Each structure stands twice: as C-alpha cells, then as structure tokens.
PDB file of C-alpha atoms in Angstrom:
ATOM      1  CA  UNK A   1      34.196   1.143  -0.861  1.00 72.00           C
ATOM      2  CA  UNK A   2      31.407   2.574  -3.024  1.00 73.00           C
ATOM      3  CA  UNK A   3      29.425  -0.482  -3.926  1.00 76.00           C
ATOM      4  CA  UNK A   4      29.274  -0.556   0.553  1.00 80.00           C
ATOM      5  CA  UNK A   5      27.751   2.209   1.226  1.00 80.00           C
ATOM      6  CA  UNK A   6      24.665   0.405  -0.418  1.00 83.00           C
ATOM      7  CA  UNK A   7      24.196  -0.445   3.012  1.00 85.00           C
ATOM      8  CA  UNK A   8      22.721   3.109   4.034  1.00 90.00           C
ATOM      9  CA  UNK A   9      19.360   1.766   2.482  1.00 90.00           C
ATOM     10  CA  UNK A  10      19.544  -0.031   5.903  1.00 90.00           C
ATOM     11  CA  UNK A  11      19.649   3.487   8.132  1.00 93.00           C
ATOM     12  CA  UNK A  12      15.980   4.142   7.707  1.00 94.00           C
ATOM     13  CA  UNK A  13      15.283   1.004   9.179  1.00 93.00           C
ATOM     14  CA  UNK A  14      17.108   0.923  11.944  1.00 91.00           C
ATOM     15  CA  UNK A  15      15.170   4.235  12.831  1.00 91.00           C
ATOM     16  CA  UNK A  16      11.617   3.112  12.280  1.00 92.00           C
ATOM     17  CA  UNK A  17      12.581  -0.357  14.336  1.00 91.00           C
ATOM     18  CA  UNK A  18      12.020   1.613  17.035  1.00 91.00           C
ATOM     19  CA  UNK A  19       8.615   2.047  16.628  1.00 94.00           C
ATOM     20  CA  UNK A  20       7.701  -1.544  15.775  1.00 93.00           C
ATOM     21  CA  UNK A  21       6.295  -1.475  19.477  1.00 91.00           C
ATOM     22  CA  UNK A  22       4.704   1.374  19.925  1.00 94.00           C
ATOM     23  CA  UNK A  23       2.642   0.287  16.504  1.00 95.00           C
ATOM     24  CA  UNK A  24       1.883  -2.992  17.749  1.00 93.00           C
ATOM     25  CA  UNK A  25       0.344  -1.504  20.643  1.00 93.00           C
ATOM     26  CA  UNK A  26      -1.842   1.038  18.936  1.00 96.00           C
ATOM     27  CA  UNK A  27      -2.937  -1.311  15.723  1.00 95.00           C
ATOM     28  CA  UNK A  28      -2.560  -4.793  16.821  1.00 93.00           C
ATOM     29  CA  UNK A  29      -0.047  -7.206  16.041  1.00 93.00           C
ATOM     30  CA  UNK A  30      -1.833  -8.612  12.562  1.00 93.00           C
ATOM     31  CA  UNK A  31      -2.188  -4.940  11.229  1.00 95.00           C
ATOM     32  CA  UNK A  32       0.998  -3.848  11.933  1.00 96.00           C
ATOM     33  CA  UNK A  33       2.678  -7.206  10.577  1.00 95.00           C
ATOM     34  CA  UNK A  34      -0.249  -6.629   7.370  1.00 95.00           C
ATOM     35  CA  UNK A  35       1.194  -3.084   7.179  1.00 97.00           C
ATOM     36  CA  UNK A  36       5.083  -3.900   7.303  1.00 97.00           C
ATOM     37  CA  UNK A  37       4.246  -6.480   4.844  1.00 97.00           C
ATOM     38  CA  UNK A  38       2.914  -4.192   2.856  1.00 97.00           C
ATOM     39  CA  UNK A  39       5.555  -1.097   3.092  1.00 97.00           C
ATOM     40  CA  UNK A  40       8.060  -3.822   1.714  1.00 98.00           C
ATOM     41  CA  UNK A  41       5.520  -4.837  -1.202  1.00 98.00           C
ATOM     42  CA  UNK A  42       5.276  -1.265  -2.464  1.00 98.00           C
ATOM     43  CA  UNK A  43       9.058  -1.407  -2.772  1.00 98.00           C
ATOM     44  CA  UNK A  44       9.540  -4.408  -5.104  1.00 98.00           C
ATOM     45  CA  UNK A  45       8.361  -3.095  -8.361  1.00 98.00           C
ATOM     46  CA  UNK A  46      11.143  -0.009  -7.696  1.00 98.00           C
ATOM     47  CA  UNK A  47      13.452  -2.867  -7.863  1.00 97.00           C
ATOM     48  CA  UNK A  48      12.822  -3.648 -11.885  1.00 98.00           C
ATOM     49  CA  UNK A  49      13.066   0.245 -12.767  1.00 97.00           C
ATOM     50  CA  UNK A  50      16.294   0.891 -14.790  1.00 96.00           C
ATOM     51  CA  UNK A  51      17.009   4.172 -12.445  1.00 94.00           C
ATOM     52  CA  UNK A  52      19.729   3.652  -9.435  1.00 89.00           C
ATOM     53  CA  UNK A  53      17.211   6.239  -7.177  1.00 90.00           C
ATOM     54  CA  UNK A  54      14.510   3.964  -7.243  1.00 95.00           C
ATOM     55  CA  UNK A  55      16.086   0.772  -6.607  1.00 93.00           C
ATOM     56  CA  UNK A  56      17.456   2.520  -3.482  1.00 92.00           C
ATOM     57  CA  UNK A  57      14.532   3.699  -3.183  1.00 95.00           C
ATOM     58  CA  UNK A  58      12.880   0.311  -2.858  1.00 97.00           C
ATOM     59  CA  UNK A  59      15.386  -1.376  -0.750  1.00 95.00           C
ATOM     60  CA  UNK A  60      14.676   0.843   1.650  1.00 96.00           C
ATOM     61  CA  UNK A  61      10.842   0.731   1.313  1.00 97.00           C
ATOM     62  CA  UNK A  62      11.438  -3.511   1.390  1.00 97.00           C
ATOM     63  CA  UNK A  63      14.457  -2.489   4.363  1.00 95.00           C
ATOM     64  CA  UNK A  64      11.736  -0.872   6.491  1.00 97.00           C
ATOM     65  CA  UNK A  65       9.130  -3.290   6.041  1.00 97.00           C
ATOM     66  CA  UNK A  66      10.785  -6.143   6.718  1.00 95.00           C
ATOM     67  CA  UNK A  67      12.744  -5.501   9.730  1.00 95.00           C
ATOM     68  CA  UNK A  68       9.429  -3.427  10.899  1.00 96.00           C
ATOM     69  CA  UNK A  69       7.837  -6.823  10.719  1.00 96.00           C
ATOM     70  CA  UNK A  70      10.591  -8.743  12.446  1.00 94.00           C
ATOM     71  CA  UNK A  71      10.798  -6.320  15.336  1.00 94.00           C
ATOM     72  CA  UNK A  72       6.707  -7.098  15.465  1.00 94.00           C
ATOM     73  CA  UNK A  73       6.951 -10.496  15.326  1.00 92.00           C
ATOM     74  CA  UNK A  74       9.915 -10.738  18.260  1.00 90.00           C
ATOM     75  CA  UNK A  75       7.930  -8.512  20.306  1.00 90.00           C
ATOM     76  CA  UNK A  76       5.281 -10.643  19.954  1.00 90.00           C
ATOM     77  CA  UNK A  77       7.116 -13.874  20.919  1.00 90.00           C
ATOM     78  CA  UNK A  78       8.091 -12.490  23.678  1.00 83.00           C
ATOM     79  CA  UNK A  79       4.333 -11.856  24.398  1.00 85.00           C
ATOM     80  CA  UNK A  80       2.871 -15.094  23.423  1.00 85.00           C
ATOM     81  CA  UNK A  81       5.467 -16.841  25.984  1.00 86.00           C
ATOM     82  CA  UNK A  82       3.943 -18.458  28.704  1.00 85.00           C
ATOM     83  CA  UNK A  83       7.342 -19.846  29.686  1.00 88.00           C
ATOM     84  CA  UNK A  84      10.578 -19.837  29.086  1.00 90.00           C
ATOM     85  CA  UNK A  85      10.524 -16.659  27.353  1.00 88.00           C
ATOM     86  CA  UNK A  86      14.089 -16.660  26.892  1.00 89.00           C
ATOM     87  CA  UNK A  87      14.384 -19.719  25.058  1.00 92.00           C
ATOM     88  CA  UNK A  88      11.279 -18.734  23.021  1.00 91.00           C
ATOM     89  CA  UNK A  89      12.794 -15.602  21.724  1.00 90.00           C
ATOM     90  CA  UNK A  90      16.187 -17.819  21.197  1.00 92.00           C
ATOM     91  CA  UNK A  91      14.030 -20.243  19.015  1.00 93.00           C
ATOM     92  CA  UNK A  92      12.264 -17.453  17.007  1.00 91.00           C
ATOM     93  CA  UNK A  93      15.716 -15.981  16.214  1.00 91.00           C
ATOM     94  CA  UNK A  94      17.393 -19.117  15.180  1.00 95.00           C
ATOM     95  CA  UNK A  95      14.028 -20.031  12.719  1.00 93.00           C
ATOM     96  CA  UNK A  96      14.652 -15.965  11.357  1.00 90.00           C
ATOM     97  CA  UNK A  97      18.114 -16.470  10.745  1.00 93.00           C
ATOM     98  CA  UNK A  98      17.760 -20.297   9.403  1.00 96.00           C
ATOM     99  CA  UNK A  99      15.129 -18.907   6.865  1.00 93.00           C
ATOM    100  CA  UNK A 100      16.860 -16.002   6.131  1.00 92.00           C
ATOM    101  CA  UNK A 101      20.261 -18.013   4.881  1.00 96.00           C
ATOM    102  CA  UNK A 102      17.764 -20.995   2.866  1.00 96.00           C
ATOM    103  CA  UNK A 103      15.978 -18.016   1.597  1.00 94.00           C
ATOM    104  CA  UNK A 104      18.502 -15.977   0.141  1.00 94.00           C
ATOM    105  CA  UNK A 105      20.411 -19.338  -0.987  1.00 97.00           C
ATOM    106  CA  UNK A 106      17.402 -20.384  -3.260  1.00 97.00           C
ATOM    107  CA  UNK A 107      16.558 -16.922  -4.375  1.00 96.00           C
ATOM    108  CA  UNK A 108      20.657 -16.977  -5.519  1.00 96.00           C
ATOM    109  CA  UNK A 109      19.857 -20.071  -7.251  1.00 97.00           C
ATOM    110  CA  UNK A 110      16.556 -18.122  -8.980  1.00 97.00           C
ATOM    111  CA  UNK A 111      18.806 -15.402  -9.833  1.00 97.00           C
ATOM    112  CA  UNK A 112      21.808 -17.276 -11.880  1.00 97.00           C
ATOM    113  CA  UNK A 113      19.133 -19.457 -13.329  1.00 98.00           C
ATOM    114  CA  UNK A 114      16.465 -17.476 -14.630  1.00 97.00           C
ATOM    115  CA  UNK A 115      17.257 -13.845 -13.439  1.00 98.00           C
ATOM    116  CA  UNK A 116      16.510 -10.515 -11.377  1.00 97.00           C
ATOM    117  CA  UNK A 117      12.720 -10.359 -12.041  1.00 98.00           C
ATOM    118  CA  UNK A 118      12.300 -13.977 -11.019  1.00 98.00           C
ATOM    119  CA  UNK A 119      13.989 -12.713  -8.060  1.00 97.00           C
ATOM    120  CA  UNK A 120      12.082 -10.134  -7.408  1.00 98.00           C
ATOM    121  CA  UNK A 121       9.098 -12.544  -7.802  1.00 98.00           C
ATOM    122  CA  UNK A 122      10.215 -14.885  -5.457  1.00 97.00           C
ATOM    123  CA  UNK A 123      10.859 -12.042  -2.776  1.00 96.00           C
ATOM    124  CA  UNK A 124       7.083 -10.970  -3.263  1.00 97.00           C
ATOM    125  CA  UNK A 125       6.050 -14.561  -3.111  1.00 97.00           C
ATOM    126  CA  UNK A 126       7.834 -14.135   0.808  1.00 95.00           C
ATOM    127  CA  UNK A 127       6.551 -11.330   1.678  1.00 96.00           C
ATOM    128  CA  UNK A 128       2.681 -12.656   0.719  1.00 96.00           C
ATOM    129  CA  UNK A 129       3.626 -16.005   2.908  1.00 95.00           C
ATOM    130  CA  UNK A 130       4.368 -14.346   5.746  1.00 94.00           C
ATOM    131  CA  UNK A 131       0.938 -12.197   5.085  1.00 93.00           C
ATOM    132  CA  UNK A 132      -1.072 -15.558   5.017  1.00 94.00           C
ATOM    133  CA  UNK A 133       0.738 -16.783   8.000  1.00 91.00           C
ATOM    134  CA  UNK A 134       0.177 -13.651   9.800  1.00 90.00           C
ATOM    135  CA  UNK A 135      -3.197 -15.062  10.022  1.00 88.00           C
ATOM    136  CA  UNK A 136      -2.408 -17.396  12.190  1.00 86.00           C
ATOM    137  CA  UNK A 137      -1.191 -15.802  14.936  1.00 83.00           C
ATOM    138  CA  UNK A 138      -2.778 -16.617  18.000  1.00 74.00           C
ATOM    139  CA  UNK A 139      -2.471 -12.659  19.419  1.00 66.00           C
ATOM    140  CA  UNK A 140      -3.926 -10.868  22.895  1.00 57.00           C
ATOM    141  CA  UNK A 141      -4.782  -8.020  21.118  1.00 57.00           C
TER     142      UNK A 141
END
C-alpha cells in the first residue's frame, strides 16, 4: 500500500491539465509544447539525487510536463482536423498509447541492462525528440 501512493506525484498534474488550453491559447501551441517539454527536463536530474524528496520531486516536475504537453498536443489535433475530427483524435491517442507501451518496454530493457541513469538518459533523449518534432507542427497560431 505504501510503495502506491507513489502515484500522488500524478495529482499535480491532473490539476495543471486543465490549463493546457488556456496556455495554448495565450503562447501558442510550439511554446507551450517547448515549455512542457521543458518543465519535465528540469525534473530529470532530481531523478539521480540519492534523497526520496527530490525524486518525488522530479516525477512530478516530469508528471506535469508531460501530460501538460499531451493535453497540448490533443487539443491541437483536434484543431488541425479538417475532417473527421473524431477519428483524428482516436488516431493521436492510439499513436500516444502505442509509444507510450514501446517506450517504457525499451527503457525497461535500458534499465536491467545498463541501469537507472541510462534510464534517465533515455527519458531526456524523449523529451528532446518530441522538442525537435514540435517543430514541425503545422499550427494556426
């Protein structure tokens, strides 16, 4: 029961989802995808500290950013849509959660095989792909 409430690092973000949209509006898609990128960035290195506070800490930080950037990016599907809107946003969510089970299936496999900082490497090396791809977004704003 203990080791579960590690899932409270997720409250925060469920909180500052809610203003995924509102940022979007005001900054831009890129900038607030650049941004949520970013929040999660500043919490990787908290990952590698030998203190329990600031690994919780930065799975929050990474928490926020990440699912700050998702809520961004599904707003912005449904934006970019010319059509079938629906099916769009159905497509985008399949794609997140296909990547999301390869991803944390190969960063397993980094983590028996070489350990948690190669982990943590490979979860900044995501983060900075998304950054770069972030540049290709064809946006209206």
């Amino acid at each position: 029961m203990e080791l579960g409430f590690v899932y409270f690092v997720f409250l925060p973000s469920v909180v500052t989802t809610l203003l995924a949209g509102r940022a979007a509006h005001r900054w831009g898609t890129r900038p607030t995808l650049w941004g949520s990128l970013a929040i999660a960035s500043v919490g990787l290195p908290l990952l590698l500290l030998p203190n329990l506070a600031a690994v919780l800490l930065g799975m929050v930080l990474i928490g926020v950013g990440t699912f700050f950037a998702q809520a961004t990016a599904t707003g912005l599907v449904s934006r970019a849509a010319t059509a079938d809107r629906g099916s769009a946003s159905g497509i985008y969510l399949a794609c997140y959660f296909a990547g999301g089970l390869v991803g944390t299936a190969i960063l397993g496999q980094i983590f028996d095989r070489v350990g948690w900082a190669a982990c943590v490497a490979g979860i900044a090396l995501s983060l900075a792909v998304a950054a770069v791809l972030a540049l290709r977004l064809k946006t209206a704003d």
